[in-house]
């Protein structure tokens, strides 16, 4: 309950999950059918990169700030669209100036992609973060903010009336049993709504629980992506994280196989992007 994403906004983990999120939203909203988006661990909505939390870690400088400085020529489409979304939020809600000041969390990226008739429910359990999230979207009827356990929302809201849903599960991973709770929530979601699209972020601090979680997806179509900062990462800092997308839409894998290696190549020496897919769809490693 002590996690604050403001310390980590715009870091390498955000580059992975938010590039993927923007691409998922683009592809899922391309169909002329209504969509529910559920963000189970939404955070505060938007983040001040000039604030004390972001400055304390400097993680944004090595992540989003570095990518924003790259020339757009030759940049993969998914990366360019993600950076455009970040820049649009910064220009709308941040102070004027050429330096990136504000970073959009997942709720802001979702909100920018919503169409009339789509539903968006953002859950945040932490009282202070939930209050910030409510203030971020005060007066916006397109966003329903709940101070609630997002895992419970998976049970409550699925299957959706729209029959189409994107469920983003991005826990803080501070509890010792987070992987077990996460696995149960994903299983429950799939039992209730097997055709939904689920995007699940995880850190790699210990390979054993990650492997157990991936093994639990047997029989499910998924794309698993990991971004690895390499052996030069300071001790105690997160070096590897992943995102599993269950039931990815058509063209998503193609876009991410272009985008992630490009991001890795522009983050510095030793950074790599790795992919794995459900056994029925492709070899385990590519």
Short mmCIF file of C-alpha atoms in Angstrom, two decimals:
data_model
loop_
_atom_site.label_atom_id
_atom_site.label_comp_id
_atom_site.label_asym_id
_atom_site.label_seq_id
_atom_site.Cartn_x
_atom_site.Cartn_y
_atom_site.Cartn_z
CA UNK A 1 0.00 0.00 0.00
CA UNK A 2 3.05 2.32 -0.02
CA UNK A 3 3.65 2.22 -3.79
CA UNK A 4 3.75 5.54 -5.66
CA UNK A 5 4.12 5.37 -9.42
CA UNK A 6 5.29 8.97 -9.48
CA UNK A 7 8.78 7.70 -8.68
CA UNK A 8 8.75 5.48 -11.77
CA UNK A 9 6.60 7.37 -14.29
CA UNK A 10 8.08 7.27 -17.77
CA UNK A 11 10.67 4.61 -16.95
CA UNK A 12 11.54 1.61 -19.09
CA UNK A 13 8.59 -0.39 -17.75
CA UNK A 14 6.19 2.35 -18.82
CA UNK A 15 7.77 2.38 -22.28
CA UNK A 16 6.89 -1.29 -22.65
CA UNK A 17 3.37 -1.30 -21.26
CA UNK A 18 2.26 2.07 -22.62
CA UNK A 19 3.54 1.49 -26.15
CA UNK A 20 1.60 -1.78 -26.08
CA UNK A 21 -1.45 -0.12 -24.50
CA UNK A 22 -1.64 2.58 -27.16
CA UNK A 23 -1.38 -0.03 -29.90
CA UNK A 24 -4.04 -2.25 -28.31
CA UNK A 25 -6.41 0.70 -28.02
CA UNK A 26 -5.80 1.70 -31.63
CA UNK A 27 -6.52 -1.77 -32.95
CA UNK A 28 -9.48 -2.53 -30.68
CA UNK A 29 -11.20 0.78 -31.43
CA UNK A 30 -10.75 0.29 -35.17
CA UNK A 31 -13.79 -2.00 -35.12
CA UNK A 32 -17.18 -0.31 -35.12
CA UNK A 33 -18.24 -2.02 -31.89
CA UNK A 34 -18.39 -0.67 -28.35
CA UNK A 35 -15.58 -1.48 -25.94
CA UNK A 36 -15.17 -1.66 -22.17
CA UNK A 37 -11.73 -0.75 -20.85
CA UNK A 38 -10.99 -1.77 -17.26
CA UNK A 39 -7.82 -0.52 -15.58
CA UNK A 40 -7.49 -2.49 -12.34
CA UNK A 41 -4.53 -0.61 -10.81
CA UNK A 42 -4.86 2.80 -12.42
CA UNK A 43 -2.62 4.97 -10.25
CA UNK A 44 -2.96 8.75 -10.14
CA UNK A 45 -3.71 9.29 -13.84
CA UNK A 46 -0.95 11.73 -14.70
CA UNK A 47 2.49 12.55 -13.29
CA UNK A 48 4.70 15.58 -12.86
CA UNK A 49 8.16 14.75 -14.18
CA UNK A 50 9.50 17.93 -12.60
CA UNK A 51 8.15 16.90 -9.20
CA UNK A 52 10.17 15.59 -6.27
CA UNK A 53 9.23 11.93 -6.80
CA UNK A 54 10.36 11.77 -10.44
CA UNK A 55 13.48 13.83 -9.77
CA UNK A 56 14.45 11.58 -6.88
CA UNK A 57 14.85 8.50 -9.09
CA UNK A 58 15.62 10.06 -12.47
CA UNK A 59 14.04 7.05 -14.15
CA UNK A 60 12.13 9.17 -16.67
CA UNK A 61 15.40 10.68 -17.91
CA UNK A 62 16.65 7.23 -18.91
CA UNK A 63 13.23 6.29 -20.34
CA UNK A 64 10.65 8.58 -21.92
CA UNK A 65 12.88 11.67 -22.00
CA UNK A 66 15.54 9.78 -23.91
CA UNK A 67 13.04 8.42 -26.43
CA UNK A 68 11.39 11.81 -26.95
CA UNK A 69 14.75 13.17 -28.06
CA UNK A 70 15.07 10.61 -30.87
CA UNK A 71 14.38 11.71 -34.47
CA UNK A 72 10.97 10.52 -35.68
CA UNK A 73 12.31 9.52 -39.11
CA UNK A 74 12.49 5.72 -39.32
CA UNK A 75 10.78 5.28 -35.97
CA UNK A 76 8.32 2.33 -35.81
CA UNK A 77 4.70 3.42 -36.10
CA UNK A 78 3.69 2.10 -32.68
CA UNK A 79 6.49 4.03 -30.97
CA UNK A 80 5.69 7.23 -32.87
CA UNK A 81 2.01 6.98 -31.90
CA UNK A 82 2.88 6.40 -28.25
CA UNK A 83 5.25 9.37 -28.15
CA UNK A 84 2.62 11.52 -29.86
CA UNK A 85 0.13 10.58 -27.12
CA UNK A 86 2.65 11.49 -24.42
CA UNK A 87 3.40 14.80 -26.11
CA UNK A 88 -0.31 15.62 -26.53
CA UNK A 89 -0.93 15.10 -22.81
CA UNK A 90 2.08 17.18 -21.86
CA UNK A 91 0.99 20.06 -24.09
CA UNK A 92 -2.59 19.96 -22.79
CA UNK A 93 -1.95 19.59 -19.08
CA UNK A 94 1.65 20.65 -18.53
CA UNK A 95 3.28 24.10 -18.50
CA UNK A 96 4.33 25.56 -21.82
CA UNK A 97 7.90 24.81 -22.85
CA UNK A 98 10.04 22.44 -24.86
CA UNK A 99 11.00 20.11 -22.00
CA UNK A 100 8.63 17.24 -21.18
CA UNK A 101 6.91 18.10 -17.89
CA UNK A 102 3.89 15.82 -17.57
CA UNK A 103 3.59 12.11 -18.24
CA UNK A 104 0.27 10.33 -18.87
CA UNK A 105 -0.45 7.22 -16.85
CA UNK A 106 -2.55 4.48 -18.38
CA UNK A 107 -5.88 6.21 -17.54
CA UNK A 108 -4.94 9.25 -19.59
CA UNK A 109 -3.80 7.14 -22.53
CA UNK A 110 -7.08 5.22 -22.40
CA UNK A 111 -9.14 8.38 -22.14
CA UNK A 112 -7.50 9.85 -25.23
CA UNK A 113 -8.46 6.78 -27.27
CA UNK A 114 -12.08 6.44 -26.14
CA UNK A 115 -14.90 6.85 -28.64
CA UNK A 116 -18.47 7.90 -27.85
CA UNK A 117 -20.23 4.84 -26.45
CA UNK A 118 -17.10 3.17 -25.06
CA UNK A 119 -16.85 2.67 -21.29
CA UNK A 120 -13.81 3.20 -19.12
CA UNK A 121 -13.60 2.14 -15.47
CA UNK A 122 -10.42 3.00 -13.57
CA UNK A 123 -9.83 1.33 -10.19
CA UNK A 124 -7.26 2.38 -7.63
CA UNK A 125 -7.13 0.93 -4.13
CA UNK A 126 -4.71 3.36 -2.49
CA UNK A 127 -6.78 6.20 -0.95
CA UNK A 128 -4.38 9.03 -1.82
CA UNK A 129 -3.76 7.83 -5.35
CA UNK A 130 -7.50 7.28 -5.86
CA UNK A 131 -8.18 10.84 -4.76
CA UNK A 132 -5.61 12.16 -7.24
CA UNK A 133 -7.23 10.04 -9.95
CA UNK A 134 -10.67 11.45 -9.15
CA UNK A 135 -9.28 14.98 -9.32
CA UNK A 136 -7.56 14.19 -12.62
CA UNK A 137 -10.92 13.30 -14.18
CA UNK A 138 -13.22 15.59 -12.21
CA UNK A 139 -16.24 16.44 -14.33
CA UNK A 140 -15.37 13.92 -17.04
CA UNK A 141 -18.43 11.71 -17.44
CA UNK A 142 -16.60 9.35 -19.79
CA UNK A 143 -14.44 8.05 -16.93
CA UNK A 144 -15.72 6.13 -13.90
CA UNK A 145 -13.17 6.19 -11.09
CA UNK A 146 -13.51 3.68 -8.27
CA UNK A 147 -11.51 3.50 -5.07
CA UNK A 148 -11.58 -0.27 -5.07
CA UNK A 149 -9.60 -3.47 -5.38
CA UNK A 150 -9.26 -3.92 -9.12
CA UNK A 151 -9.07 -7.69 -8.79
CA UNK A 152 -12.61 -7.65 -7.43
CA UNK A 153 -13.68 -5.53 -10.39
CA UNK A 154 -12.60 -8.32 -12.74
CA UNK A 155 -15.16 -10.56 -11.07
CA UNK A 156 -17.82 -7.86 -10.93
CA UNK A 157 -17.62 -6.41 -14.44
CA UNK A 158 -16.98 -9.41 -16.66
CA UNK A 159 -18.50 -10.36 -18.99
CA UNK A 160 -19.33 -6.82 -20.15
CA UNK A 161 -22.55 -5.83 -21.86
CA UNK A 162 -20.45 -4.70 -24.83
CA UNK A 163 -19.10 -8.26 -25.31
CA UNK A 164 -15.70 -6.66 -25.99
CA UNK A 165 -13.19 -5.61 -23.33
CA UNK A 166 -9.60 -4.64 -22.74
CA UNK A 167 -8.52 -5.40 -19.17
CA UNK A 168 -5.26 -3.81 -18.05
CA UNK A 169 -3.80 -5.40 -14.91
CA UNK A 170 -0.75 -3.52 -13.63
CA UNK A 171 -0.25 -4.32 -9.92
CA UNK A 172 2.42 -2.69 -7.73
CA UNK A 173 3.86 -6.11 -6.74
CA UNK A 174 4.57 -5.14 -3.16
CA UNK A 175 2.70 -8.07 -1.60
CA UNK A 176 4.59 -11.35 -1.30
CA UNK A 177 1.69 -13.29 -2.82
CA UNK A 178 1.01 -10.88 -5.70
CA UNK A 179 1.70 -13.46 -8.41
CA UNK A 180 -0.69 -15.92 -6.79
CA UNK A 181 -3.44 -13.30 -6.48
CA UNK A 182 -2.78 -12.13 -10.04
CA UNK A 183 -2.95 -15.67 -11.41
CA UNK A 184 -6.28 -16.31 -9.70
CA UNK A 185 -7.69 -13.03 -11.06
CA UNK A 186 -6.62 -13.81 -14.63
CA UNK A 187 -8.04 -17.33 -14.42
CA UNK A 188 -11.30 -15.97 -13.04
CA UNK A 189 -11.48 -13.35 -15.78
CA UNK A 190 -10.91 -15.92 -18.49
CA UNK A 191 -13.56 -18.22 -17.04
CA UNK A 192 -16.07 -15.38 -17.06
CA UNK A 193 -14.99 -13.83 -20.36
CA UNK A 194 -12.69 -16.06 -22.39
CA UNK A 195 -12.60 -13.82 -25.47
CA UNK A 196 -11.54 -10.63 -23.69
CA UNK A 197 -8.17 -9.00 -24.28
CA UNK A 198 -6.03 -8.93 -21.11
CA UNK A 199 -2.77 -7.00 -20.76
CA UNK A 200 -0.87 -8.06 -17.63
CA UNK A 201 2.35 -6.38 -16.49
CA UNK A 202 4.88 -8.06 -14.19
CA UNK A 203 8.40 -7.43 -12.84
CA UNK A 204 11.09 -10.09 -13.06
CA UNK A 205 12.69 -10.14 -9.62
CA UNK A 206 12.61 -13.93 -9.30
CA UNK A 207 12.20 -16.14 -12.37
CA UNK A 208 10.31 -18.94 -10.56
CA UNK A 209 6.99 -17.11 -9.95
CA UNK A 210 7.11 -15.63 -13.43
CA UNK A 211 7.49 -19.08 -14.96
CA UNK A 212 4.64 -20.40 -12.83
CA UNK A 213 2.41 -17.55 -13.96
CA UNK A 214 3.23 -18.10 -17.64
CA UNK A 215 2.63 -21.85 -17.24
CA UNK A 216 -0.83 -21.07 -15.85
CA UNK A 217 -1.76 -19.68 -19.27
CA UNK A 218 -1.58 -23.10 -20.94
CA UNK A 219 -4.24 -23.38 -23.61
CA UNK A 220 -4.64 -19.59 -23.92
CA UNK A 221 -3.48 -17.52 -26.89
CA UNK A 222 -0.97 -14.93 -25.70
CA UNK A 223 2.05 -12.83 -26.61
CA UNK A 224 4.63 -12.31 -23.86
CA UNK A 225 7.12 -9.45 -24.15
CA UNK A 226 10.04 -8.62 -21.88
CA UNK A 227 12.37 -5.64 -21.77
CA UNK A 228 15.75 -6.30 -20.15
CA UNK A 229 18.10 -3.47 -19.17
CA UNK A 230 21.04 -5.84 -18.98
CA UNK A 231 23.73 -6.63 -16.39
CA UNK A 232 24.84 -3.01 -15.91
CA UNK A 233 21.67 -2.20 -13.93
CA UNK A 234 22.57 -1.05 -10.39
CA UNK A 235 21.95 -3.63 -7.69
CA UNK A 236 18.48 -3.36 -6.18
CA UNK A 237 16.98 -1.71 -9.26
CA UNK A 238 14.42 -3.48 -11.43
CA UNK A 239 16.19 -4.67 -14.58
CA UNK A 240 13.61 -6.84 -16.36
CA UNK A 241 9.86 -6.53 -16.75
CA UNK A 242 7.28 -8.15 -18.94
CA UNK A 243 3.83 -7.73 -20.39
CA UNK A 244 1.58 -10.64 -21.32
CA UNK A 245 -1.22 -9.82 -23.74
CA UNK A 246 -3.90 -12.51 -23.86
CA UNK A 247 -6.02 -12.70 -27.00
CA UNK A 248 -4.09 -9.95 -28.78
CA UNK A 249 -5.84 -8.34 -31.76
CA UNK A 250 -4.71 -8.94 -35.30
CA UNK A 251 -1.54 -7.03 -36.27
CA UNK A 252 -0.58 -6.37 -32.63
CA UNK A 253 2.27 -8.86 -32.51
CA UNK A 254 3.67 -7.59 -35.79
CA UNK A 255 3.69 -4.00 -34.49
CA UNK A 256 5.34 -4.91 -31.19
CA UNK A 257 8.02 -7.07 -32.78
CA UNK A 258 9.03 -3.94 -34.67
CA UNK A 259 8.61 -1.47 -31.81
CA UNK A 260 10.26 -3.16 -28.82
CA UNK A 261 13.65 -3.98 -30.39
CA UNK A 262 13.79 -0.37 -31.59
CA UNK A 263 13.08 0.91 -28.07
CA UNK A 264 15.70 -1.43 -26.63
CA UNK A 265 18.29 -0.27 -29.15
CA UNK A 266 17.71 3.37 -28.21
CA UNK A 267 17.77 2.93 -24.43
CA UNK A 268 21.46 2.06 -24.27
CA UNK A 269 24.00 -0.73 -24.52
CA UNK A 270 22.95 -4.13 -23.26
CA UNK A 271 19.19 -3.49 -23.41
CA UNK A 272 17.23 -6.26 -25.15
CA UNK A 273 13.64 -7.12 -26.05
CA UNK A 274 12.46 -10.72 -25.88
CA UNK A 275 9.27 -12.37 -27.08
CA UNK A 276 7.50 -15.62 -26.39
CA UNK A 277 4.11 -16.88 -27.51
CA UNK A 278 1.67 -19.54 -26.45
CA UNK A 279 3.03 -22.94 -27.58
CA UNK A 280 0.24 -23.53 -30.04
CA UNK A 281 1.02 -20.34 -31.94
CA UNK A 282 4.79 -20.05 -32.24
CA UNK A 283 8.15 -21.31 -30.91
CA UNK A 284 8.81 -20.44 -27.29
CA UNK A 285 11.52 -17.89 -28.05
CA UNK A 286 12.06 -15.60 -31.03
#
